[in-house]
Steps between C-alpha positions, in 0.01 A plus 500: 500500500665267733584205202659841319751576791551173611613442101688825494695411837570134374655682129717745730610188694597319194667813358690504773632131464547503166742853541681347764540177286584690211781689735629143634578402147655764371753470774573171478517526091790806621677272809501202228820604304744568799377183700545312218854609449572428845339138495721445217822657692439287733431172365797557232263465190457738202692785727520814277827640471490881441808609634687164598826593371767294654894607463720270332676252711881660586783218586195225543652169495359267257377161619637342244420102696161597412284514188152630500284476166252771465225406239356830364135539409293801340128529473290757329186670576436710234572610102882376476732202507689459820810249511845425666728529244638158677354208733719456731829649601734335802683722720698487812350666822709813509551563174324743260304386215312632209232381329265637237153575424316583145201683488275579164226726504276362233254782515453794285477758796742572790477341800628498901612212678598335830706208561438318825773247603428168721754238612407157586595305727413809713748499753776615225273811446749714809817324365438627122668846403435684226717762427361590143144436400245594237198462792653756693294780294236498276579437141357689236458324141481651171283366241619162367859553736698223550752543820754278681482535846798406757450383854848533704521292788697273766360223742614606846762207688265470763207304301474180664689214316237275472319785194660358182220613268347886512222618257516822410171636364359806351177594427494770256120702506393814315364836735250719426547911438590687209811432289692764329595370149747585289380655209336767523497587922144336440315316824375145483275450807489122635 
């Protein structure tokens, strides 16, 4: 009788544990998102961009002494091609540029997408403005769609003059949920 309530205390012990545990994780698995996006914030790498709309430039003046080249890059994770429509393009800090991006979706099904900008060297990443961009909301792409996507944007005067080179880079990834297509108001479930 004693083995039999020695076990049963030592099962309610582990019980115990294995709930708190079990609690532990589940709140770090729910706290992982937002200190993630903060880490990032803060570091300047892979920051998300819902909502960073930035106004046009009014009566900027154009550094036109200086010439910065910014190389642009896409990668894709996920069923489509992803591509500048260009490599490079030079601008002058001040002035606002516009450059292109292509997208196919090369699957049968609709799908939703996020574009996640980085800038390297990462100092530039306060000094870069976009006015216009594709990665400021999700995209949603038909079956086999093919879009051109613009990126409007200026270099602010106060980069420091030794940053010739920037790389602008997207990364271009597919998110779960359901996607309403177009024919027939039918669901396809990701």
């Amino acid at each position: 009788m004693a083995t039999s309530k020695k076990l049963l205390q030592l099962n309610r012990t582990t019980l115990g544990k294995l709930v708190v545990v079990a609690v532990l994780m589940f709140g770090f698995g729910y706290a992982l998102v937002p200190v993630y996006r903060q880490i990032c914030e803060v570091l300047g790498i892979n920051v998300l961009t819902q909502g960073e709309f930035v106004e046009a430039p009014k009566n900027t003046q154009i550094d036109k002494s200086r010439t910065i080249v910014v190389e642009l890059d896409g990668n894709a994770q996920g069923p489509w091609r992803f591509r500048p429509t260009q490599r490079s393009i030079e601008v002058h800090p001040g002035e606002l540029a516009t450059v292109t991006y292509e997208v196919v979706n090369t699957q049968g099904r609709a799908v939703k997408a996020q574009a996640i900008p980085s800038y390297a060297p990462q100092l530039v990443t306060p000094h870069f403005k976009k006015v216009e961009c594709f990665c400021f909301q999700e995209q949603t792409l038909q079956a086999n769609e093919a879009r051109q996507m613009p990126v409007v944007f200026f270099i602010d005067p106060a980069l420091p003059r030794e940053v010739k080179n920037i790389t602008l880079s997207y990364t271009f990834f597919e998110i779960g949920g359901a996607v309403q297509t177009a024919s027939a108001g039918t669901k396809a479930v990701r």
